[in-house]
């Protein structure tokens, strides 16, 4: 019986690596499938932090995933699976299309994505996946905050300062600000604390002259 499985985790937890591995393994078994990435996210490829990548279909807001899968099934004779990376950015209606692929075409769907945005709220696509998925699995590779605690939140920094507002998806900043992301535990995400002051203090301590004993 086909399933819709949603695997979620923070940045750096190995979601894309796992997506590529599943796609490779199923394809090696002779199954017919599609690897999908988010439009404007990776130039039509799924790439992992380990340097592995593969060509993929770019999923934009106008793409009907069910119709795409149906066309592939008609052309190839069948479709066995879809692997969907960055699924948090899919529209809720596209998540419903993934569920229909499972139910009507009998193909497995393996979706991968983040739970929450830099604002600390569920993505629309993630929320719908949690509602309709047959299986919900947290990726077991635990990323860490700078303090060493388990990272649960993704922080967006603009010019080194954490922000909580703004567009969910940023490709290029028109004002040439430097936009970066960091993993944080909930406490340091809430505090907007990147550990810079603590790190600076540690450097100062290491540079200080050792104290001399008084005879």
Short mmCIF file of C-alpha atoms in Angstrom, two decimals:
data_model
loop_
_atom_site.label_atom_id
_atom_site.label_comp_id
_atom_site.label_asym_id
_atom_site.label_seq_id
_atom_site.Cartn_x
_atom_site.Cartn_y
_atom_site.Cartn_z
CA UNK A 1 0.00 0.00 0.00
CA UNK A 2 1.40 3.39 -1.01
CA UNK A 3 2.14 6.00 1.66
CA UNK A 4 2.77 9.72 2.04
CA UNK A 5 5.70 10.10 4.45
CA UNK A 6 6.84 13.48 5.75
CA UNK A 7 10.37 13.61 7.15
CA UNK A 8 11.20 16.85 8.94
CA UNK A 9 14.18 18.42 10.68
CA UNK A 10 16.17 21.62 11.09
CA UNK A 11 18.72 22.92 8.62
CA UNK A 12 21.78 20.71 8.63
CA UNK A 13 19.93 17.60 9.76
CA UNK A 14 20.55 15.74 6.49
CA UNK A 15 17.11 15.98 4.87
CA UNK A 16 18.42 16.54 1.34
CA UNK A 17 21.03 13.81 1.75
CA UNK A 18 18.31 11.36 2.77
CA UNK A 19 16.09 12.47 -0.12
CA UNK A 20 18.90 11.84 -2.59
CA UNK A 21 19.65 8.45 -1.04
CA UNK A 22 16.03 7.30 -1.27
CA UNK A 23 15.78 8.47 -4.89
CA UNK A 24 19.02 6.67 -5.78
CA UNK A 25 18.04 3.42 -4.06
CA UNK A 26 14.59 3.26 -5.65
CA UNK A 27 15.91 4.13 -9.10
CA UNK A 28 18.60 1.42 -8.77
CA UNK A 29 15.81 -1.09 -8.16
CA UNK A 30 14.31 -0.14 -11.52
CA UNK A 31 11.40 1.89 -10.14
CA UNK A 32 10.00 4.86 -12.04
CA UNK A 33 10.01 8.07 -10.03
CA UNK A 34 10.46 11.83 -9.90
CA UNK A 35 12.83 13.91 -7.77
CA UNK A 36 11.45 17.38 -7.03
CA UNK A 37 13.03 20.58 -5.72
CA UNK A 38 11.66 24.01 -4.90
CA UNK A 39 11.57 26.61 -7.70
CA UNK A 40 14.38 29.23 -7.36
CA UNK A 41 15.94 27.17 -4.60
CA UNK A 42 18.62 25.10 -6.32
CA UNK A 43 18.44 25.66 -10.11
CA UNK A 44 16.61 22.44 -10.85
CA UNK A 45 18.74 20.25 -8.61
CA UNK A 46 18.56 18.72 -5.17
CA UNK A 47 21.91 19.22 -3.43
CA UNK A 48 23.18 18.02 -0.07
CA UNK A 49 25.72 19.60 2.25
CA UNK A 50 27.99 16.64 1.44
CA UNK A 51 28.32 17.82 -2.16
CA UNK A 52 26.02 15.20 -3.71
CA UNK A 53 23.37 16.45 -6.14
CA UNK A 54 20.93 15.25 -8.80
CA UNK A 55 18.69 16.79 -11.45
CA UNK A 56 15.17 17.50 -10.25
CA UNK A 57 11.86 18.97 -11.35
CA UNK A 58 11.42 22.52 -10.05
CA UNK A 59 8.13 22.91 -8.19
CA UNK A 60 6.60 26.35 -8.62
CA UNK A 61 3.22 27.57 -7.37
CA UNK A 62 1.54 26.88 -10.72
CA UNK A 63 2.66 23.28 -11.05
CA UNK A 64 -0.07 20.67 -10.56
CA UNK A 65 1.85 17.77 -9.07
CA UNK A 66 -0.93 15.25 -9.68
CA UNK A 67 -1.19 16.14 -13.37
CA UNK A 68 2.60 15.96 -13.67
CA UNK A 69 2.67 12.50 -12.08
CA UNK A 70 -0.24 11.35 -14.24
CA UNK A 71 1.59 12.50 -17.39
CA UNK A 72 4.74 10.64 -16.34
CA UNK A 73 2.71 7.50 -15.62
CA UNK A 74 1.07 7.71 -19.05
CA UNK A 75 4.41 8.23 -20.80
CA UNK A 76 6.44 5.61 -18.91
CA UNK A 77 3.66 3.11 -18.26
CA UNK A 78 3.68 3.66 -14.50
CA UNK A 79 4.95 5.86 -11.70
CA UNK A 80 6.19 4.33 -8.47
CA UNK A 81 7.32 7.23 -6.30
CA UNK A 82 7.97 10.94 -5.82
CA UNK A 83 10.75 12.38 -3.65
CA UNK A 84 10.02 16.01 -2.74
CA UNK A 85 12.71 18.19 -1.16
CA UNK A 86 12.00 21.60 0.44
CA UNK A 87 8.32 20.59 0.70
CA UNK A 88 7.65 23.25 3.34
CA UNK A 89 7.47 25.76 0.47
CA UNK A 90 4.75 23.85 -1.43
CA UNK A 91 1.24 25.26 -1.42
CA UNK A 92 -1.33 23.43 0.74
CA UNK A 93 -3.17 22.56 -2.47
CA UNK A 94 0.01 20.94 -3.80
CA UNK A 95 0.29 18.86 -0.64
CA UNK A 96 -3.26 17.65 -1.32
CA UNK A 97 -2.10 16.76 -4.83
CA UNK A 98 0.67 14.63 -3.30
CA UNK A 99 -1.93 12.81 -1.21
CA UNK A 100 -3.98 12.21 -4.35
CA UNK A 101 -0.92 10.74 -6.10
CA UNK A 102 -0.70 8.20 -3.28
CA UNK A 103 -4.41 7.41 -3.21
CA UNK A 104 -5.27 7.47 -6.93
CA UNK A 105 -2.00 6.43 -8.60
CA UNK A 106 -0.65 4.11 -5.91
CA UNK A 107 2.75 5.83 -5.85
CA UNK A 108 4.75 6.44 -2.68
CA UNK A 109 5.56 10.06 -1.83
CA UNK A 110 8.55 10.93 0.34
CA UNK A 111 8.43 14.60 1.35
CA UNK A 112 11.20 16.39 3.22
CA UNK A 113 11.13 19.81 4.84
CA UNK A 114 11.49 22.16 7.76
CA UNK A 115 8.88 22.37 10.50
CA UNK A 116 9.09 26.08 11.31
CA UNK A 117 10.32 29.25 9.63
CA UNK A 118 12.76 31.80 11.05
CA UNK A 119 9.63 33.39 12.57
CA UNK A 120 9.08 30.29 14.70
CA UNK A 121 5.82 29.37 12.95
CA UNK A 122 4.82 26.37 10.86
CA UNK A 123 5.14 26.77 7.11
CA UNK A 124 1.80 26.43 5.30
CA UNK A 125 3.08 23.40 3.40
CA UNK A 126 4.40 21.82 6.58
CA UNK A 127 1.11 22.33 8.39
CA UNK A 128 -0.79 20.57 5.61
CA UNK A 129 1.73 17.72 5.50
CA UNK A 130 1.32 17.17 9.23
CA UNK A 131 -2.44 17.07 8.69
CA UNK A 132 -2.57 14.59 5.79
CA UNK A 133 0.63 12.50 5.87
CA UNK A 134 0.39 8.79 6.62
CA UNK A 135 3.73 8.91 8.42
CA UNK A 136 5.51 11.81 10.15
CA UNK A 137 9.16 11.14 10.92
CA UNK A 138 11.74 13.42 12.53
CA UNK A 139 15.15 13.10 10.89
CA UNK A 140 17.43 11.55 13.50
CA UNK A 141 20.59 13.57 12.81
CA UNK A 142 20.51 16.21 15.55
CA UNK A 143 21.97 19.60 14.66
CA UNK A 144 23.33 21.69 17.53
CA UNK A 145 23.06 25.29 18.68
CA UNK A 146 26.30 27.21 19.30
CA UNK A 147 25.82 26.49 23.02
CA UNK A 148 25.88 22.74 22.42
CA UNK A 149 22.18 22.13 23.07
CA UNK A 150 19.94 20.47 20.49
CA UNK A 151 18.94 22.96 17.78
CA UNK A 152 15.19 23.27 17.27
CA UNK A 153 14.88 26.63 15.49
CA UNK A 154 16.24 28.27 12.36
CA UNK A 155 17.33 31.90 12.86
CA UNK A 156 17.62 34.47 10.08
CA UNK A 157 20.33 37.10 10.49
CA UNK A 158 20.47 40.30 8.47
CA UNK A 159 23.91 41.87 8.68
CA UNK A 160 24.59 39.68 11.69
CA UNK A 161 21.45 40.65 13.63
CA UNK A 162 18.61 38.15 14.14
CA UNK A 163 15.26 39.21 12.67
CA UNK A 164 11.78 37.82 13.23
CA UNK A 165 9.90 39.57 10.40
CA UNK A 166 10.20 39.57 6.63
CA UNK A 167 9.43 37.46 3.57
CA UNK A 168 9.58 33.72 4.17
CA UNK A 169 11.59 33.15 1.00
CA UNK A 170 14.49 35.44 0.11
CA UNK A 171 16.54 34.86 -3.06
CA UNK A 172 18.46 38.13 -3.45
CA UNK A 173 18.32 41.08 -1.07
CA UNK A 174 17.65 44.23 -3.15
CA UNK A 175 19.44 46.43 -0.61
CA UNK A 176 22.58 44.27 -0.56
CA UNK A 177 22.17 43.22 3.05
CA UNK A 178 23.98 40.05 4.09
CA UNK A 179 21.34 37.42 4.89
CA UNK A 180 22.49 34.29 6.71
CA UNK A 181 20.88 31.52 8.75
CA UNK A 182 21.94 29.86 11.98
CA UNK A 183 20.66 26.96 14.05
CA UNK A 184 19.56 27.80 17.58
CA UNK A 185 18.04 26.11 20.59
CA UNK A 186 14.70 27.65 21.57
CA UNK A 187 16.22 29.73 24.38
CA UNK A 188 18.84 31.40 22.21
CA UNK A 189 16.44 31.76 19.26
CA UNK A 190 14.01 33.61 21.54
CA UNK A 191 16.80 35.78 22.96
CA UNK A 192 18.30 36.46 19.52
CA UNK A 193 21.64 35.37 20.95
CA UNK A 194 24.31 34.18 18.52
CA UNK A 195 26.91 33.66 21.23
CA UNK A 196 29.13 36.37 19.78
CA UNK A 197 29.70 38.08 23.11
CA UNK A 198 30.52 34.82 24.83
CA UNK A 199 32.93 33.88 22.06
CA UNK A 200 34.53 37.32 22.21
CA UNK A 201 34.88 36.99 25.98
CA UNK A 202 36.56 33.62 25.58
CA UNK A 203 39.05 35.14 23.14
CA UNK A 204 39.81 37.98 25.56
CA UNK A 205 40.34 35.49 28.37
CA UNK A 206 42.73 33.44 26.27
CA UNK A 207 44.73 36.56 25.36
CA UNK A 208 44.97 37.85 28.93
CA UNK A 209 48.27 37.55 30.77
CA UNK A 210 48.34 34.80 33.40
CA UNK A 211 48.00 35.97 36.98
CA UNK A 212 51.15 35.88 39.13
CA UNK A 213 51.23 34.37 42.56
CA UNK A 214 51.92 36.80 45.38
CA UNK A 215 54.61 35.48 47.71
#
